[in-house]
Coordinates of C-alpha atoms and ligand atoms in Angstrom, one line a residue:
X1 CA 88.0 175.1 -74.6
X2 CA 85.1 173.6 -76.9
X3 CA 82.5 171.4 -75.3
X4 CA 83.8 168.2 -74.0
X5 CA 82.2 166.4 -76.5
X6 CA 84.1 167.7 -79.4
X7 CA 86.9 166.0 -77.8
X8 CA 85.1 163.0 -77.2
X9 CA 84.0 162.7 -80.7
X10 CA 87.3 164.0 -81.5
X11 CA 89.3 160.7 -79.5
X12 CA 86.7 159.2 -80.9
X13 CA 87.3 159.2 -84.4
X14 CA 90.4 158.6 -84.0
X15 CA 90.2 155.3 -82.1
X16 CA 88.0 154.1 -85.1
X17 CA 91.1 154.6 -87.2
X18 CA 93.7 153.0 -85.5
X19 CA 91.9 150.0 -84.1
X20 CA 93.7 149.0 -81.3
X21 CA 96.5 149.4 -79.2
X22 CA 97.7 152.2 -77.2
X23 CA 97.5 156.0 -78.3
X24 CA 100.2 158.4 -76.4
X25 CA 100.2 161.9 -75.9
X26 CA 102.7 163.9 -74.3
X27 CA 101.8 167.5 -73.4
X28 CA 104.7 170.0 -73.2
X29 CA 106.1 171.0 -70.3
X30 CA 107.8 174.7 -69.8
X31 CA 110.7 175.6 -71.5
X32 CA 113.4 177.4 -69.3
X33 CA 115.3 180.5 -71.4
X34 CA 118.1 180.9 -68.8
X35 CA 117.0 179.1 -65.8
X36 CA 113.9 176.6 -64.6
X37 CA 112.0 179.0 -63.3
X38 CA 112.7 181.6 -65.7
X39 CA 110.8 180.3 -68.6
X40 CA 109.5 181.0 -72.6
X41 CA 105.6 181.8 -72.9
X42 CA 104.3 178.2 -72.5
X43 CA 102.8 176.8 -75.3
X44 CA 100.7 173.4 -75.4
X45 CA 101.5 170.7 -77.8
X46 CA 98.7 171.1 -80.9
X47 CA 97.5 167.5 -80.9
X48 CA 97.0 167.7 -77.0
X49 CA 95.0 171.1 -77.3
X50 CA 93.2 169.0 -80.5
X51 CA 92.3 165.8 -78.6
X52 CA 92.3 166.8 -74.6
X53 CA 91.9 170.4 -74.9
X54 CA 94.3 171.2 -71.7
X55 CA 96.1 174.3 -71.9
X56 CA 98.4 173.6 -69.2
X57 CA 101.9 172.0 -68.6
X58 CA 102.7 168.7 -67.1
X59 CA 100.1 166.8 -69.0
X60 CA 100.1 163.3 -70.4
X61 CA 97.5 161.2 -71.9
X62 CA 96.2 157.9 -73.6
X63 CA 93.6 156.7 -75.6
X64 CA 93.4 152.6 -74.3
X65 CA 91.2 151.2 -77.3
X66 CA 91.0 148.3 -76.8
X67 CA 89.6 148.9 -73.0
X68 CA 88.1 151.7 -74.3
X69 CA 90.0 154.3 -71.7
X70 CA 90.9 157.9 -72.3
X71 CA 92.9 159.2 -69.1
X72 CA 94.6 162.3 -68.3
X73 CA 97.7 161.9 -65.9
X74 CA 98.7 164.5 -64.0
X75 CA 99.1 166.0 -60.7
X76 CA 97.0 168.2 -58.2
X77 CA 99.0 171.4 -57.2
X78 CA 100.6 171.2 -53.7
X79 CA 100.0 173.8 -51.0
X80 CA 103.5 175.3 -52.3
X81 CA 102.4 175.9 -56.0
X82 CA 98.9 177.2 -54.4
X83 CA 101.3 179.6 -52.9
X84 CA 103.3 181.0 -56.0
X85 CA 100.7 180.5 -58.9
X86 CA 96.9 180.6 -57.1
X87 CA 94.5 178.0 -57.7
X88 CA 94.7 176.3 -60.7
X89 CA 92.2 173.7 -62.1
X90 CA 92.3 170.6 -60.5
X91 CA 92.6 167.1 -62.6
X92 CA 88.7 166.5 -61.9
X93 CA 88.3 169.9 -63.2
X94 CA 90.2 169.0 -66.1
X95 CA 88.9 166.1 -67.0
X96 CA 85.1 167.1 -66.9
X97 CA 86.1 169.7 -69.5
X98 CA 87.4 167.1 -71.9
X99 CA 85.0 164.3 -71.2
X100 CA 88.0 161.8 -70.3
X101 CA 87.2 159.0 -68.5
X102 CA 89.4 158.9 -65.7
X103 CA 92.5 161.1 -64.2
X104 CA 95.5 159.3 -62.5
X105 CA 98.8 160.8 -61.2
X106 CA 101.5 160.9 -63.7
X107 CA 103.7 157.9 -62.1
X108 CA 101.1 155.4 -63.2
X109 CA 101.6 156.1 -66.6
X110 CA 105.0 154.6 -66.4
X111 CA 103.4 151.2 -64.6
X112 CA 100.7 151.4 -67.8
X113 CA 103.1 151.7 -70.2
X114 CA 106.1 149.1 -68.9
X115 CA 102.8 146.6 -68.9
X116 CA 101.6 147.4 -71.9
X117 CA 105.2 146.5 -73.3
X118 CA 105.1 143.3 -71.4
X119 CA 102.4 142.4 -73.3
X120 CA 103.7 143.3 -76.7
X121 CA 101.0 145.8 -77.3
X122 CA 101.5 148.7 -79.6
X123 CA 101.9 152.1 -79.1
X124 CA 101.5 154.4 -81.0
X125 CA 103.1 157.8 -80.6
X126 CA 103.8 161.0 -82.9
X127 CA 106.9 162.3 -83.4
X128 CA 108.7 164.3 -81.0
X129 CA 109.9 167.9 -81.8
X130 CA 111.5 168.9 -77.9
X131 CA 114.6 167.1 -76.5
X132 CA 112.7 166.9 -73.2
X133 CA 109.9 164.6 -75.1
X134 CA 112.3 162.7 -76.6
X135 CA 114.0 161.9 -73.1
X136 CA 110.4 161.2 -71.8
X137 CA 109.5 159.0 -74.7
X138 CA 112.4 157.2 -74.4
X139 CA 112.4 156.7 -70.6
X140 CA 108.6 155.5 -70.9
X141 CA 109.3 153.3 -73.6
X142 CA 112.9 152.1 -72.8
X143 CA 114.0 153.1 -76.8
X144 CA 117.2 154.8 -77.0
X145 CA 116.6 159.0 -77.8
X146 CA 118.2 158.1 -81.0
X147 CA 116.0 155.8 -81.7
X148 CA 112.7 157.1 -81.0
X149 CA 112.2 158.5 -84.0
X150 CA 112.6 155.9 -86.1
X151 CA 109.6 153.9 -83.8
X152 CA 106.8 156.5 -84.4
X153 CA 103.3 155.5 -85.4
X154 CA 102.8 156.2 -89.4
X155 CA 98.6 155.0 -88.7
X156 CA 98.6 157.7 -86.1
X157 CA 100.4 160.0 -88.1
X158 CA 98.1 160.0 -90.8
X159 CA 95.0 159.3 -89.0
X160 CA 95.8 163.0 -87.4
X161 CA 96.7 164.7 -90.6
X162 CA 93.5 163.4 -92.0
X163 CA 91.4 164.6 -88.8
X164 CA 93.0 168.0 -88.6
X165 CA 93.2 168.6 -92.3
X166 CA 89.3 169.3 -92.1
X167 CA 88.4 171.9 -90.1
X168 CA 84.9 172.0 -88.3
X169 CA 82.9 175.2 -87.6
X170 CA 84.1 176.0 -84.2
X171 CA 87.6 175.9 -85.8
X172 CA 86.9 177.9 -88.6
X173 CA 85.1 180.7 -85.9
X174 CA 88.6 180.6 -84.3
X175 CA 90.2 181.2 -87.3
X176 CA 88.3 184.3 -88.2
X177 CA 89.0 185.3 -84.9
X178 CA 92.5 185.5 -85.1
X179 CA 92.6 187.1 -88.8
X180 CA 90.8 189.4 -87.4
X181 CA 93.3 190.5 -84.5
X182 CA 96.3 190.2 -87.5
X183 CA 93.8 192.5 -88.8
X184 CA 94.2 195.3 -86.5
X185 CA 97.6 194.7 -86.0
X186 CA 98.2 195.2 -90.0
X187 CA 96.3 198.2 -90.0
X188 CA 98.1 199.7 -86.7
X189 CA 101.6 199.1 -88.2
X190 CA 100.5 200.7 -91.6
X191 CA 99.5 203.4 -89.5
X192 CA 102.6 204.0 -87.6
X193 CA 105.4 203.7 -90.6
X194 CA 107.0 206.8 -91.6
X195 CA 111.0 207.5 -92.8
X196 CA 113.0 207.5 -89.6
X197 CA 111.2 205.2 -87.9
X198 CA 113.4 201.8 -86.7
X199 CA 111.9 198.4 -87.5
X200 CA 111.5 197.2 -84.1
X201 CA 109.0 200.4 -83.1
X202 CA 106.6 199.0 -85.2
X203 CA 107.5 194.8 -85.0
X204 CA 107.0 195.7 -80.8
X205 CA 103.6 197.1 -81.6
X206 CA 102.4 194.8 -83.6
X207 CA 103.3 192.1 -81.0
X208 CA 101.2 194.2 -78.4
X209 CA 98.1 194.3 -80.7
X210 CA 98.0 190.5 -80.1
X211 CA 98.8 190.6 -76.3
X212 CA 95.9 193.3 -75.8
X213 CA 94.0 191.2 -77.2
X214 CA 95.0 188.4 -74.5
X215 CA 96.2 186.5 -77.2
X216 CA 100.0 185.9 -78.9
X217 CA 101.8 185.9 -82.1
X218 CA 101.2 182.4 -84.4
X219 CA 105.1 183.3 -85.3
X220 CA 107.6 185.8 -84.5
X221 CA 106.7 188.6 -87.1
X222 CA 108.8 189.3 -90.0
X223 CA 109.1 193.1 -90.3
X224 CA 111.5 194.3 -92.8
X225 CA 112.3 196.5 -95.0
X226 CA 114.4 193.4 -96.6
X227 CA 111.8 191.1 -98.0
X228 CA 113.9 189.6 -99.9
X229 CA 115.2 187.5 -96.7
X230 CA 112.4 185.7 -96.4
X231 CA 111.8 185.1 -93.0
X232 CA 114.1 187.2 -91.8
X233 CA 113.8 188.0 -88.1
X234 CA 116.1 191.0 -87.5
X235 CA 113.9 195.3 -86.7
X236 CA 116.9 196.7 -86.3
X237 CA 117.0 198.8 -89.5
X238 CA 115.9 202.2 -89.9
X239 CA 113.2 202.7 -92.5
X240 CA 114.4 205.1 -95.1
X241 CA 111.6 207.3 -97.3
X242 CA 111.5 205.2 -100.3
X243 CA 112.2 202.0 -99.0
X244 CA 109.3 199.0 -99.1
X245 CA 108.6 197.0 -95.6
X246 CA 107.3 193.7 -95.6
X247 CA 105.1 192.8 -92.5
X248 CA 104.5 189.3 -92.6
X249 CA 102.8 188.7 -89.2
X250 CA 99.6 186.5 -87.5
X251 CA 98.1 185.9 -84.3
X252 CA 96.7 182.8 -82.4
X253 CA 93.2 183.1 -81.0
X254 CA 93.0 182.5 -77.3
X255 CA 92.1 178.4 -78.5
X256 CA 95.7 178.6 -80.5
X257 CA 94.3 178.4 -84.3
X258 CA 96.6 180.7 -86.3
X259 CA 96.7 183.8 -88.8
X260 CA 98.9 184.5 -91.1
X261 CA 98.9 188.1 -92.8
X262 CA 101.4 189.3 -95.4
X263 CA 101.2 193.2 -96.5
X264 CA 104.1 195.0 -98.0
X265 CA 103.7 199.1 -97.6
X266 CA 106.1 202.0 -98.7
X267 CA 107.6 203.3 -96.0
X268 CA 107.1 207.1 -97.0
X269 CA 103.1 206.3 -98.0
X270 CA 103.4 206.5 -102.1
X271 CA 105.0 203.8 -103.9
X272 CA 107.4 204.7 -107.2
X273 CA 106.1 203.8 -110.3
X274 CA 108.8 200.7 -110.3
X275 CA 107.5 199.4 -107.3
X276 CA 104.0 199.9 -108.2
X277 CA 104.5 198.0 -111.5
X278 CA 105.6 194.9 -109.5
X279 CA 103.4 195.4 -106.6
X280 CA 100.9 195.0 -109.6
X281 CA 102.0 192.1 -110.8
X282 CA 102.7 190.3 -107.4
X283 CA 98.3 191.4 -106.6
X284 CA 97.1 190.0 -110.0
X285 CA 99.0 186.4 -108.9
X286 CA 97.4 186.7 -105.4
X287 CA 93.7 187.2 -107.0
X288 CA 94.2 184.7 -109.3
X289 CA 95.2 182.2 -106.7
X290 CA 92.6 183.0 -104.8
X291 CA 89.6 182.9 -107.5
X292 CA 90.9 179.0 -108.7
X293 CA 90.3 177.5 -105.2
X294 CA 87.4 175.0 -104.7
X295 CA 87.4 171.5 -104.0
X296 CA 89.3 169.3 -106.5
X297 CA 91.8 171.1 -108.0
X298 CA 95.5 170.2 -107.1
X299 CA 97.2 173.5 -104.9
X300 CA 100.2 172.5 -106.5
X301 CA 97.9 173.8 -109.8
X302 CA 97.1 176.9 -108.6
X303 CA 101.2 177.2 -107.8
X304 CA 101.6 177.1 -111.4
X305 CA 99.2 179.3 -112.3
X306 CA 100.5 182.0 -110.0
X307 CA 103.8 180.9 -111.3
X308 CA 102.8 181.7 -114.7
X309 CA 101.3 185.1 -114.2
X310 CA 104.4 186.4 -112.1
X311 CA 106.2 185.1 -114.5
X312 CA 104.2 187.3 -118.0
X313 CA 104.3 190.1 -115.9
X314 CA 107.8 190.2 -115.6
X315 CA 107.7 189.8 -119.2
X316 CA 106.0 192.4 -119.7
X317 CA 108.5 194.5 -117.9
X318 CA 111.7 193.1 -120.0
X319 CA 112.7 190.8 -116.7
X320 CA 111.7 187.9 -118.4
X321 CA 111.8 186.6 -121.6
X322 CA 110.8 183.6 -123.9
X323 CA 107.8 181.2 -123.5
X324 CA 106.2 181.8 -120.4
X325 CA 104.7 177.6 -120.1
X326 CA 108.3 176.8 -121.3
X327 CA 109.9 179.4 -118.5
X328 CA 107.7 178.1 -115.4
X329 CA 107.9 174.5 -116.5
X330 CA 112.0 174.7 -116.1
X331 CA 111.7 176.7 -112.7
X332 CA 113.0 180.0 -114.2
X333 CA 110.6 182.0 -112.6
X334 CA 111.8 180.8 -109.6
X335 CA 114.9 183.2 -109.4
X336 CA 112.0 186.1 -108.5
X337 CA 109.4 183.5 -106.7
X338 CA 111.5 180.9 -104.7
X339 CA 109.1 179.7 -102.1
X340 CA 105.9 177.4 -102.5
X341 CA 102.6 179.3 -102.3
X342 CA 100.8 178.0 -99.4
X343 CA 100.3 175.8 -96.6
X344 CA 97.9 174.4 -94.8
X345 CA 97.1 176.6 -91.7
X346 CA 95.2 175.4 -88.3
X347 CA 96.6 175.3 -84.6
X348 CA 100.1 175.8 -86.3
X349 CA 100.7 178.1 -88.5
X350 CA 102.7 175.8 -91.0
X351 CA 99.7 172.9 -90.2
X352 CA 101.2 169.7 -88.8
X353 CA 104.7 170.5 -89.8
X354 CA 105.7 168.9 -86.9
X355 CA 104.6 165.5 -88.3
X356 CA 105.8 165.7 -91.6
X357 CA 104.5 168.1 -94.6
X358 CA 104.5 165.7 -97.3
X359 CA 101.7 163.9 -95.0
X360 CA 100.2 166.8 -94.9
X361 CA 100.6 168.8 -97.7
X362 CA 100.9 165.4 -100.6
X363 CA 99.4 162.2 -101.0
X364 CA 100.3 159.2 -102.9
X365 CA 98.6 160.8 -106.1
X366 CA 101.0 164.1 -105.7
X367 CA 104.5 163.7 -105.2
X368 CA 106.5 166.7 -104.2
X369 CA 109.0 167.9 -107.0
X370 CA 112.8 168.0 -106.5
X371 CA 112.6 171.4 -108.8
X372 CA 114.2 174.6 -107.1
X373 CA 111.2 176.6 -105.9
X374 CA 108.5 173.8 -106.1
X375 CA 110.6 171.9 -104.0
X376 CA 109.2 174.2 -101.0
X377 CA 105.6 174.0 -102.0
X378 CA 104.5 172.4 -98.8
X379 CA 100.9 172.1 -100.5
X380 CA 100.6 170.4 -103.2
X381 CA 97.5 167.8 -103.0
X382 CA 93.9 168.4 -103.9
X383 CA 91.9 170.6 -102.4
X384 CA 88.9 169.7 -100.3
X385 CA 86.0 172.0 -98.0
X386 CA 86.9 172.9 -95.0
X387 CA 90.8 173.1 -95.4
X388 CA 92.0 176.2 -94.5
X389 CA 95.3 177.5 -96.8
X390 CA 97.3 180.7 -97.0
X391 CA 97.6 181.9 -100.5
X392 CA 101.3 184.2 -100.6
X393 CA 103.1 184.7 -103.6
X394 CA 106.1 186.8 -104.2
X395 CA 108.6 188.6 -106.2
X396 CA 111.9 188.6 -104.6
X397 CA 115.4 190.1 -105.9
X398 CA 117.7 188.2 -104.3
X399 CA 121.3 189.7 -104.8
X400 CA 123.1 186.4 -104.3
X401 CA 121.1 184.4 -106.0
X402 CA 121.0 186.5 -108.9
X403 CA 124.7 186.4 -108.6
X404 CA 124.8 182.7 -109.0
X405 CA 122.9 182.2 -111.7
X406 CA 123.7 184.7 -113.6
X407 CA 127.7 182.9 -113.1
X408 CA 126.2 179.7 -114.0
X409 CA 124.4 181.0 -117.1
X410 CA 121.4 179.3 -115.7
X411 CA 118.0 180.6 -117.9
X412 CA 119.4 182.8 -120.0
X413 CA 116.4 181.9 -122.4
X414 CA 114.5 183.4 -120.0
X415 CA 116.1 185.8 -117.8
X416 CA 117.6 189.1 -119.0
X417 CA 120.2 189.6 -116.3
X418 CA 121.5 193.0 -117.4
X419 CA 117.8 194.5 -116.7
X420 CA 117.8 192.3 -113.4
X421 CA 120.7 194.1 -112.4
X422 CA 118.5 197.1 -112.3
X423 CA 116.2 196.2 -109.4
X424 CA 119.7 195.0 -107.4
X425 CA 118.5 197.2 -104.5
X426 CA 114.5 196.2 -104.5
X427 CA 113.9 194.0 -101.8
X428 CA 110.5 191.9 -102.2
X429 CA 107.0 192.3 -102.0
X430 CA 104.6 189.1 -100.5
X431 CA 100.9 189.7 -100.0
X432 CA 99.4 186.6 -97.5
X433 CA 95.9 185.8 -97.0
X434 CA 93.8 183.0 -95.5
X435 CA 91.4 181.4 -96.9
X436 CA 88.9 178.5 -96.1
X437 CA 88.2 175.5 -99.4
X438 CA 84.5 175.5 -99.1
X439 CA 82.4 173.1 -100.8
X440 CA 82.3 175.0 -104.1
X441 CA 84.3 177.5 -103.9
X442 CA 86.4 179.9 -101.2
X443 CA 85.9 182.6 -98.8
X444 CA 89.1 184.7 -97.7
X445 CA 89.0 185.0 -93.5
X446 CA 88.7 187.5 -91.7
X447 CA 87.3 191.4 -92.5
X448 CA 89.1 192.8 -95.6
X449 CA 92.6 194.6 -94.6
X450 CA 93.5 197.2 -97.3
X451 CA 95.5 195.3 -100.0
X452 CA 95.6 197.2 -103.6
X453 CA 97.8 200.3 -104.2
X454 CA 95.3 202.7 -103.7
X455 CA 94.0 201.3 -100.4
X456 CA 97.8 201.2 -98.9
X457 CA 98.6 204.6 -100.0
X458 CA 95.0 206.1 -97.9
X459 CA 96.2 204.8 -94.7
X460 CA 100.0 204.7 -94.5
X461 CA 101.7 207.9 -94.1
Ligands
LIG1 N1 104.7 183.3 -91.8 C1 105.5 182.3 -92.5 C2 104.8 181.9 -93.7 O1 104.1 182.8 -94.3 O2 104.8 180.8 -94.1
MN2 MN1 102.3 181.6 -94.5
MN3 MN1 103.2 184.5 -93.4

């Protein structure tokens, strides 16, 4: 954990923003796979780990403003949990390392609560993203499940998004951190690739490079030689020489902040000159990204820009055609480059997605588009130091998609479909990095992983 002051100043902050009332927090609790005890790796909720710092399950927690409380609820283990799990922290434990000001059993909360709604005071909560929340919320707060949602706290919402949006040093140390352990797990799976290998060989190493390192994946790693799904999920297929594999894998650090790494190798060590030539194109978008970020300029900007180059260099290559401003403006380019390029990054890997992207990623001055590849920019607001953002464009052939647009005659100002129809069998190439706004400029996390051709081809094969 960080000192218990950063979460005092932390609850803080946050009190200042909301003014009064009642702030809730639920923790998670475990999350059974095929039976209670029997359960997924436990993972704390982010905003509990942000504000209260416990990494543990069972937790609750509430900010009384204006009585100026912060307590932890929870319970002490019982001589039987002693038993099967060892000694554990205790609440007083718990509550010295978050600087709380009191600890109280968990069945008080529901006396706190039913009084507080007695008196008609508000409370605010976030929304819920597990069923068991939901049923918890709604129990505490006697709101049906369905309607639980609809009752969240927009102030608290936004005050959050606005906390965690910034990050602090501490954060940022984390974050470098766990680059660094996608890091080695990049350069271990480059390492291990050769024809004749299966997908999963290398997906279940990479996964061990994070659980050596005592920590865990940020999200289960896309490995495949079909980057064109993109976030697809399946290792089964063998890797054939000639074939390009996209690893698109992070870590947490042992604090939770997130990685998120994106290299695409050839399988057999040398890329063809055809996928070098988009490979190419795919890096110069990347750089270009990268270079334009500072403070101030609109990520949904540098979208464009990256938009624009992917776009000349399929030009250049016959794939494209026609006014390149003209082209990106309608969404063309979006055929090759569905997806947005970036989001924010922090304790989740897709920042705060939980409580809503266009809080987090727009603002009332940026609007997200309705256009068919912008549409999935989650970023699009102005930059400012201290945000962290990945940076991962794309070039994608997409054999149904092609289909359908070539059926609908969509682009055909801009898209030459019969030389399309020669990279049917391509796949997809993303390159990922992170990289921290600072307060002129940027700096990409973590030590450098090899990135250009000639730096892939030294170490695979
Ligand atoms: N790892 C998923 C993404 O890059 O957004
Ligand atoms: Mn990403
Ligand atoms: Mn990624």
């Amino acid at each position: 954990m960080f000192s218990a002051q950063t979460y005092i100043q932390r609850r803080n902050q946050l009190k200042k923003q909301l003014g009064s009332g009642i702030i809730l927090f639920p923790g998670n609790s475990e999350s059974p796979m095929n039976y209670p005890a029997n359960g997924y790796h436990f993972r704390q909720d982010s905003n509990f780990l942000y504000f209260w710092g416990n990494d543990e399950p069972d937790l609750m927690a509430i900010i009384d403003i204006d009585n100026d409380q912060d307590i932890l609820f929870g319970n002490d283990l019982t001589i039987d949990d002693i038993i099967w799990m060892g000694n554990l922290p205790t609440m007083a434990e718990k509550i010295e390392k978050n600087g709380a000001s009191s600890t109280l059993p968990i069945t008080e909360l529901t006396k706190i609560i039913k009084k507080a709604l007695q008196n008609d005071r508000k409370i605010h909560y976030l929304p819920p993203y597990r069923g068991d929340t939901i049923l918890q919320l709604s129990g505490l707060l006697d709101i049906s499940p369905e309607k639980i949602k609809e009752n969240v706290s927009v102030n608290f919402i936004k005050a959050v998004v606005k906390q965690r949006n910034t990050k602090s040093p501490d954060e940022i140390a984390e974050i470098e951190y766990a680059t660094n352990i996608a890091r080695a797990m990049h350069i271990g799976a480059m390492k291990m690739v050769k024809p004749g290998t299966i997908e999963e060989e290398i997906a279940g190493a990479i996964e061990g490079v994070a659980l050596a390192t005592g920590s865990r994946l940020s999200f289960p790693a896309i490995y495949s030689v079909h980057g064109e799904i993109l976030h697809n999920h399946y290792h089964g297929n063998e890797m054939k020489s000639g074939d390009l594999v996209v690893n698109d894998s992070g870590a947490e650090s042992k604090l939770h902040y997130a990685s998120d790494i994106t290299r695409t190798i050839p399988v057999n060590g040398k890329f063809t000159s055809v996928q070098k030539n988009i490979y190419n194109i795919v890096l110069q978008s990347q750089l270009e990204a990268i270079e334009n970020i500072k403070p101030g300029i609109k990520f949904r900007d540098i979208h464009l820009i990256t938009a624009r180059v992917i776009a000349s260099g399929l030009k250049d290559l016959g794939i494209m055609k026609g006014d390149i401003d003209d082209a990106v403006s309608s969404g063309a380019h979006a055929l090759f480059f569905p997806h947005g390029l970036g989001h924010m990054m922090g304790l989740d890997v897709h920042d705060m997605e939980n409580l809503g992207e266009d809080y987090v990623g727009y603002d009332s001055e940026i609007i997200r588009s309705e256009q068919f590849g912008l549409a999935y920019l989650r970023l699009g607001r102005k930059l400012e130091p201290n945000f962290v953002v990945t940076v991962e464009p794309g070039i994608y052939f997409i054999p149904a998609l092609i289909e359908k647009w070539k059926a609908e005659e969509k682009f055909t100002d801009f898209i030459n479909y019969s030389k399309v129809e020669e990279y049917m069998d391509f796949g997809g190439i993303r390159i990922e990095d992170d990289v921290l706004v600072t307060d002129n400029g940027y700096k990409v996390f973590g030590e450098p992983i090899p990135k250009t051709v000639e730096e892939i081809e030294n170490i695979v094969g």
